[in-house]
């Protein structure tokens, strides 16, 4: 029998679903319950394959753009937010929109609008092509420059170096973002900070937890999809914090035997768009490999909840009133 006494799993907490993802997924579920299929969803409601597949099976239809949605149909905007141009195009097609944009993304949109009104140049730290960045930049395209990395901070040019402010995508690495800001400030000493952190509480909490356990880990497994920014960042953070190796997987079946050579301690976490069932599958897989001892490493407790999108609340209220009338 192999010696399994030293084998253990350190399970990060918090991990998995954040308040914004929870709200967005419930919004689609409620829309399906109340109005039936199809409910169109622009882009992935959250960046997780399993969630998208599960909602598709229940009747959600995922599209890339609003012009793929039949005139007058119901469409949900994803948690990552949309630009004003997308809203206009939805209005032009008379779509019934349900806005599941995370309130913490909306906060960044509002900041962008405010700084653009003040004629400031916004240096938006984030990844070009990510839906959230497209949405935020779309609030003030004339005033926004996307800064993808610390290296890019060394090269960007602005019209007035004394009138610049930085904002960021909500799901970045805290440390890398601070490095980008440091380099921007070296070039633009009057760079203004955002009024509050743009990197959201959930992203920060998951990074803090993985940083705590990573130095003890031979391997850190991050459950999350390849297009999930905060999940991909967790792998980077784990490696920077001292994990010997780290891999991102969508599902337990992607775990590879060769990862476990000489491994005693496995760290496990999941991105903010990952349902806990996927983590449970990984825990079961690890137990089969002899890693049956699971210790939780908790660095914060989260109890934030957002109310459902107002369109869903209004429809729920209308249905209740109808039911009461019939009773
Ligand atoms: S990761 Fe943060 S910003 Fe994104 S949906 Fe979750 S709470 Fe909102």
Short mmCIF file of C-alpha atoms and ligand atoms in Angstrom, two decimals:
data_model
loop_
_atom_site.label_atom_id
_atom_site.label_comp_id
_atom_site.label_asym_id
_atom_site.label_seq_id
_atom_site.Cartn_x
_atom_site.Cartn_y
_atom_site.Cartn_z
CA UNK A 1 0.00 0.00 0.00
CA UNK A 2 1.41 3.49 -0.85
CA UNK A 3 2.03 5.79 2.12
CA UNK A 4 -0.76 8.34 1.99
CA UNK A 5 -0.23 9.83 5.45
CA UNK A 6 1.62 12.91 4.18
CA UNK A 7 -0.80 13.56 1.34
CA UNK A 8 -3.21 16.38 1.91
CA UNK A 9 -5.29 19.01 0.17
CA UNK A 10 -5.30 22.66 1.25
CA UNK A 11 -8.65 24.06 0.16
CA UNK A 12 -8.77 27.82 -0.32
CA UNK A 13 -11.61 29.85 1.15
CA UNK A 14 -13.10 32.00 -0.19
CA UNK A 15 -13.29 30.38 -3.60
CA UNK A 16 -15.91 29.99 -6.32
CA UNK A 17 -19.03 32.03 -6.93
CA UNK A 18 -18.98 35.73 -6.13
CA UNK A 19 -22.07 37.87 -5.59
CA UNK A 20 -22.04 39.23 -9.16
CA UNK A 21 -21.89 35.79 -10.76
CA UNK A 22 -24.56 34.39 -8.47
CA UNK A 23 -26.87 37.26 -9.38
CA UNK A 24 -26.26 36.91 -13.13
CA UNK A 25 -26.86 33.16 -13.18
CA UNK A 26 -30.03 33.47 -11.08
CA UNK A 27 -31.23 36.24 -13.43
CA UNK A 28 -31.10 33.85 -16.41
CA UNK A 29 -32.71 31.03 -14.40
CA UNK A 30 -35.55 33.30 -13.24
CA UNK A 31 -36.06 34.65 -16.75
CA UNK A 32 -36.38 31.08 -18.05
CA UNK A 33 -38.77 30.16 -15.23
CA UNK A 34 -41.01 33.17 -15.82
CA UNK A 35 -40.92 33.50 -19.60
CA UNK A 36 -39.82 30.09 -20.85
CA UNK A 37 -37.32 29.34 -23.59
CA UNK A 38 -35.71 30.91 -25.48
CA UNK A 39 -34.04 33.53 -23.35
CA UNK A 40 -31.19 35.07 -25.31
CA UNK A 41 -27.96 35.93 -23.54
CA UNK A 42 -25.41 38.24 -25.11
CA UNK A 43 -21.98 36.61 -24.66
CA UNK A 44 -21.34 34.06 -21.92
CA UNK A 45 -23.37 35.12 -18.89
CA UNK A 46 -20.26 34.37 -16.82
CA UNK A 47 -16.99 32.89 -18.05
CA UNK A 48 -17.58 29.27 -17.15
CA UNK A 49 -18.16 26.43 -19.62
CA UNK A 50 -20.22 24.29 -17.26
CA UNK A 51 -22.55 27.17 -16.34
CA UNK A 52 -23.07 28.07 -19.99
CA UNK A 53 -23.72 24.44 -20.98
CA UNK A 54 -26.14 23.92 -18.10
CA UNK A 55 -28.12 27.08 -18.91
CA UNK A 56 -28.13 26.18 -22.63
CA UNK A 57 -29.69 22.82 -21.76
CA UNK A 58 -32.41 24.70 -19.89
CA UNK A 59 -33.25 26.92 -22.86
CA UNK A 60 -30.86 29.88 -22.79
CA UNK A 61 -29.51 30.82 -26.21
CA UNK A 62 -26.07 32.42 -26.16
CA UNK A 63 -25.28 34.89 -28.93
CA UNK A 64 -22.32 37.10 -29.66
CA UNK A 65 -24.21 40.22 -30.61
CA UNK A 66 -27.67 41.67 -30.26
CA UNK A 67 -28.25 41.54 -34.03
CA UNK A 68 -28.47 37.75 -33.67
CA UNK A 69 -31.49 38.16 -31.38
CA UNK A 70 -34.92 38.23 -33.08
CA UNK A 71 -36.65 41.66 -32.94
CA UNK A 72 -38.59 42.15 -29.73
CA UNK A 73 -37.13 39.10 -27.95
CA UNK A 74 -35.75 39.00 -24.43
CA UNK A 75 -31.99 39.28 -23.98
CA UNK A 76 -29.80 39.23 -20.89
CA UNK A 77 -26.60 41.29 -20.78
CA UNK A 78 -23.81 39.35 -19.08
CA UNK A 79 -22.14 40.08 -15.74
CA UNK A 80 -19.21 41.67 -17.59
CA UNK A 81 -21.28 44.65 -18.72
CA UNK A 82 -21.93 46.27 -22.08
CA UNK A 83 -21.05 49.54 -23.76
CA UNK A 84 -23.67 52.20 -24.54
CA UNK A 85 -23.41 51.17 -28.23
CA UNK A 86 -24.69 47.69 -27.36
CA UNK A 87 -27.61 49.16 -25.41
CA UNK A 88 -28.47 51.38 -28.38
CA UNK A 89 -28.37 48.46 -30.79
CA UNK A 90 -30.66 46.46 -28.47
CA UNK A 91 -33.09 49.40 -28.29
CA UNK A 92 -33.07 49.74 -32.07
CA UNK A 93 -34.24 46.11 -32.31
CA UNK A 94 -36.86 46.64 -29.59
CA UNK A 95 -35.29 43.94 -27.46
CA UNK A 96 -36.52 43.39 -23.92
CA UNK A 97 -33.26 43.70 -22.05
CA UNK A 98 -32.34 42.31 -18.66
CA UNK A 99 -29.14 43.85 -17.40
CA UNK A 100 -27.11 41.36 -15.32
CA UNK A 101 -24.00 43.57 -15.31
CA UNK A 102 -22.29 43.15 -11.93
CA UNK A 103 -22.87 46.28 -9.83
CA UNK A 104 -19.11 46.44 -9.23
CA UNK A 105 -18.55 46.67 -13.00
CA UNK A 106 -21.26 49.33 -13.25
CA UNK A 107 -19.35 51.31 -10.62
CA UNK A 108 -16.29 51.37 -12.91
CA UNK A 109 -18.49 52.42 -15.87
CA UNK A 110 -19.79 55.35 -13.84
CA UNK A 111 -16.26 56.39 -12.93
CA UNK A 112 -15.28 56.32 -16.62
CA UNK A 113 -18.24 58.52 -17.56
CA UNK A 114 -17.40 60.99 -14.80
CA UNK A 115 -13.73 61.29 -15.71
CA UNK A 116 -14.51 61.60 -19.41
CA UNK A 117 -16.92 64.45 -18.63
CA UNK A 118 -14.05 66.17 -16.82
CA UNK A 119 -11.99 65.78 -20.03
CA UNK A 120 -9.46 63.52 -18.33
CA UNK A 121 -7.56 60.76 -20.10
CA UNK A 122 -8.48 57.40 -18.60
CA UNK A 123 -5.73 54.79 -18.49
CA UNK A 124 -7.76 51.62 -18.24
CA UNK A 125 -5.58 48.79 -16.95
CA UNK A 126 -6.98 45.57 -18.36
CA UNK A 127 -6.90 43.11 -21.18
CA UNK A 128 -7.84 44.30 -24.64
CA UNK A 129 -10.61 42.18 -26.09
CA UNK A 130 -12.03 41.16 -22.70
CA UNK A 131 -15.77 41.91 -22.64
CA UNK A 132 -15.52 43.94 -19.46
CA UNK A 133 -12.80 46.16 -20.93
CA UNK A 134 -14.82 46.62 -24.14
CA UNK A 135 -17.82 47.69 -22.07
CA UNK A 136 -15.94 50.11 -19.83
CA UNK A 137 -13.87 51.62 -22.66
CA UNK A 138 -17.09 51.94 -24.66
CA UNK A 139 -18.42 54.42 -22.08
CA UNK A 140 -15.74 56.91 -23.08
CA UNK A 141 -13.92 55.68 -26.19
CA UNK A 142 -12.42 59.09 -27.00
CA UNK A 143 -10.91 59.42 -23.55
CA UNK A 144 -9.72 55.87 -22.85
CA UNK A 145 -6.41 54.14 -23.45
CA UNK A 146 -6.20 50.46 -22.50
CA UNK A 147 -2.97 49.50 -20.74
CA UNK A 148 -2.48 45.75 -21.04
CA UNK A 149 0.65 45.24 -18.96
CA UNK A 150 3.36 46.96 -16.89
CA UNK A 151 5.53 47.00 -20.03
CA UNK A 152 2.85 48.89 -21.96
CA UNK A 153 2.79 51.50 -19.21
CA UNK A 154 6.34 52.43 -20.20
CA UNK A 155 5.33 53.22 -23.76
CA UNK A 156 1.92 54.88 -23.81
CA UNK A 157 1.57 58.53 -24.82
CA UNK A 158 -1.14 60.89 -23.58
CA UNK A 159 -2.19 64.36 -24.73
CA UNK A 160 -1.89 65.99 -21.30
CA UNK A 161 0.32 64.09 -18.81
CA UNK A 162 -1.08 66.19 -15.93
CA UNK A 163 -4.67 65.21 -16.59
CA UNK A 164 -4.68 61.43 -16.35
CA UNK A 165 -6.53 58.97 -14.13
CA UNK A 166 -6.28 55.19 -13.95
CA UNK A 167 -9.08 52.67 -13.68
CA UNK A 168 -8.92 48.90 -13.97
CA UNK A 169 -10.71 45.76 -14.95
CA UNK A 170 -12.23 44.12 -11.85
CA UNK A 171 -10.52 40.74 -12.19
CA UNK A 172 -6.80 41.49 -12.49
CA UNK A 173 -3.84 40.42 -10.39
CA UNK A 174 -3.57 42.98 -7.60
CA UNK A 175 0.23 42.85 -7.58
CA UNK A 176 0.64 43.20 -11.33
CA UNK A 177 -1.84 46.07 -11.43
CA UNK A 178 0.07 47.89 -8.70
CA UNK A 179 3.26 47.42 -10.72
CA UNK A 180 1.53 48.92 -13.78
CA UNK A 181 0.36 51.86 -11.67
CA UNK A 182 3.86 52.34 -10.27
CA UNK A 183 5.28 52.55 -13.78
CA UNK A 184 2.51 54.88 -14.95
CA UNK A 185 3.13 57.15 -11.98
CA UNK A 186 6.85 57.23 -12.74
CA UNK A 187 5.92 58.72 -16.11
CA UNK A 188 2.91 60.78 -15.01
CA UNK A 189 3.52 61.97 -11.43
CA UNK A 190 0.10 63.65 -11.28
CA UNK A 191 -1.71 60.44 -12.16
CA UNK A 192 -5.02 60.37 -10.25
CA UNK A 193 -6.19 57.23 -8.43
CA UNK A 194 -9.74 55.88 -8.77
CA UNK A 195 -12.04 56.84 -5.89
CA UNK A 196 -12.00 53.22 -4.64
CA UNK A 197 -10.54 49.85 -5.65
CA UNK A 198 -11.73 48.68 -9.04
CA UNK A 199 -10.34 45.17 -8.56
CA UNK A 200 -13.32 43.68 -6.81
CA UNK A 201 -13.52 42.13 -3.36
CA UNK A 202 -13.99 38.62 -4.79
CA UNK A 203 -10.92 38.79 -7.01
CA UNK A 204 -8.84 40.13 -4.14
CA UNK A 205 -10.11 37.61 -1.59
CA UNK A 206 -9.43 34.63 -3.87
CA UNK A 207 -5.90 35.87 -4.54
CA UNK A 208 -5.18 36.41 -0.82
CA UNK A 209 -6.36 32.88 -0.01
CA UNK A 210 -4.28 31.25 -2.73
CA UNK A 211 -1.23 33.30 -1.70
CA UNK A 212 -1.57 31.96 1.83
CA UNK A 213 -1.61 28.30 0.86
CA UNK A 214 0.68 28.35 -2.19
CA UNK A 215 4.05 28.36 -0.32
CA UNK A 216 3.11 25.00 1.23
CA UNK A 217 1.97 23.42 -2.02
CA UNK A 218 3.75 21.22 -4.52
CA UNK A 219 0.82 21.65 -6.85
CA UNK A 220 -2.05 24.15 -6.94
CA UNK A 221 -5.12 23.26 -8.99
CA UNK A 222 -7.37 26.14 -10.02
CA UNK A 223 -10.83 25.24 -11.26
CA UNK A 224 -12.00 27.76 -13.84
CA UNK A 225 -12.38 28.27 -17.58
CA UNK A 226 -9.61 29.49 -19.89
CA UNK A 227 -11.47 32.74 -20.66
CA UNK A 228 -12.07 33.50 -16.97
CA UNK A 229 -9.66 36.32 -16.18
CA UNK A 230 -9.76 35.89 -12.41
CA UNK A 231 -9.20 32.11 -12.69
CA UNK A 232 -6.18 32.52 -14.97
CA UNK A 233 -4.79 35.14 -12.54
CA UNK A 234 -5.08 32.61 -9.67
CA UNK A 235 -2.62 30.29 -11.43
CA UNK A 236 -0.16 33.18 -11.85
CA UNK A 237 -0.60 34.29 -8.24
CA UNK A 238 -0.09 30.71 -6.95
CA UNK A 239 3.17 30.37 -8.87
CA UNK A 240 4.41 33.79 -7.78
CA UNK A 241 3.58 32.95 -4.16
CA UNK A 242 5.71 29.82 -4.23
CA UNK A 243 3.66 26.88 -5.50
CA UNK A 244 5.97 24.44 -7.28
CA UNK A 245 3.44 23.92 -10.10
CA UNK A 246 -0.06 25.15 -10.83
CA UNK A 247 -2.65 24.20 -13.43
CA UNK A 248 -6.07 25.48 -14.39
CA UNK A 249 -8.77 22.96 -15.28
CA UNK A 250 -12.42 23.20 -16.24
CA UNK A 251 -13.35 19.78 -14.88
CA UNK A 252 -11.84 17.00 -12.74
CA UNK A 253 -11.42 14.80 -15.80
CA UNK A 254 -8.65 17.14 -17.04
CA UNK A 255 -6.41 16.28 -14.07
CA UNK A 256 -3.30 14.47 -15.29
CA UNK A 257 -1.47 11.61 -13.50
CA UNK A 258 1.97 13.10 -14.22
CA UNK A 259 1.20 16.20 -12.13
CA UNK A 260 1.47 14.15 -8.92
CA UNK A 261 5.08 12.97 -9.13
CA UNK A 262 6.54 13.63 -5.63
CA UNK A 263 3.53 15.74 -4.62
CA UNK A 264 2.48 15.73 -0.96
CA UNK A 265 0.42 18.90 -0.65
CA UNK A 266 -2.12 19.94 -3.26
CA UNK A 267 -3.70 23.40 -3.09
CA UNK A 268 -7.18 23.75 -4.52
CA UNK A 269 -9.18 26.84 -5.38
CA UNK A 270 -11.69 28.03 -7.97
CA UNK A 271 -12.46 31.21 -9.84
CA UNK A 272 -15.38 33.52 -9.13
CA UNK A 273 -17.56 31.98 -11.86
CA UNK A 274 -17.15 28.35 -10.77
CA UNK A 275 -19.98 26.39 -9.12
CA UNK A 276 -18.93 24.41 -6.05
CA UNK A 277 -20.02 21.11 -7.61
CA UNK A 278 -16.96 21.26 -9.88
CA UNK A 279 -14.66 21.68 -6.87
CA UNK A 280 -16.36 18.73 -5.15
CA UNK A 281 -15.62 16.57 -8.19
CA UNK A 282 -11.94 17.53 -7.93
CA UNK A 283 -11.89 16.74 -4.19
CA UNK A 284 -13.33 13.29 -4.98
CA UNK A 285 -10.72 12.73 -7.70
CA UNK A 286 -7.92 13.75 -5.34
CA UNK A 287 -9.25 11.42 -2.64
CA UNK A 288 -9.06 8.55 -5.14
CA UNK A 289 -5.41 9.46 -5.65
CA UNK A 290 -4.72 9.22 -1.91
CA UNK A 291 -5.21 12.91 -1.05
CA UNK A 292 -8.13 12.28 1.25
CA UNK A 293 -7.24 14.76 4.00
CA UNK A 294 -8.72 18.17 3.24
CA UNK A 295 -7.82 21.23 5.33
CA UNK A 296 -9.54 24.53 4.66
CA UNK A 297 -7.35 27.64 4.54
CA UNK A 298 -9.72 30.55 5.10
CA UNK A 299 -8.56 34.14 4.82
CA UNK A 300 -11.93 35.91 4.66
CA UNK A 301 -15.64 35.33 5.00
CA UNK A 302 -17.92 36.75 2.34
CA UNK A 303 -21.56 37.61 2.84
CA UNK A 304 -22.14 40.19 0.12
CA UNK A 305 -25.30 39.68 -1.94
CA UNK A 306 -26.71 41.84 -4.71
CA UNK A 307 -30.39 42.26 -5.42
CA UNK A 308 -31.54 40.76 -8.72
CA UNK A 309 -31.63 42.96 -11.84
CA UNK A 310 -34.55 45.39 -11.65
CA UNK A 311 -36.23 43.93 -14.77
CA UNK A 312 -36.37 40.50 -13.07
CA UNK A 313 -37.67 41.99 -9.83
CA UNK A 314 -40.39 43.86 -11.75
CA UNK A 315 -41.45 40.70 -13.62
CA UNK A 316 -41.52 38.70 -10.38
CA UNK A 317 -43.68 41.32 -8.75
CA UNK A 318 -46.06 41.41 -11.72
CA UNK A 319 -46.40 37.61 -11.64
CA UNK A 320 -47.10 37.65 -7.91
CA UNK A 321 -49.78 40.30 -8.38
CA UNK A 322 -51.36 38.21 -11.15
CA UNK A 323 -51.35 35.13 -8.94
CA UNK A 324 -52.94 37.10 -6.08
CA UNK A 325 -55.71 38.32 -8.39
CA UNK A 326 -56.47 34.79 -9.53
CA UNK A 327 -56.50 33.39 -5.97
S1 LIG B 1 -15.64 38.89 -10.12
FE1 LIG B 1 -16.11 40.78 -9.03
S2 LIG B 1 -16.73 42.22 -10.61
FE2 LIG B 1 -16.81 40.19 -11.52
S3 LIG B 1 -18.91 39.53 -11.22
FE3 LIG B 1 -17.77 38.81 -9.44
S4 LIG B 1 -18.02 40.43 -7.90
FE4 LIG B 1 -18.58 41.29 -9.87
#
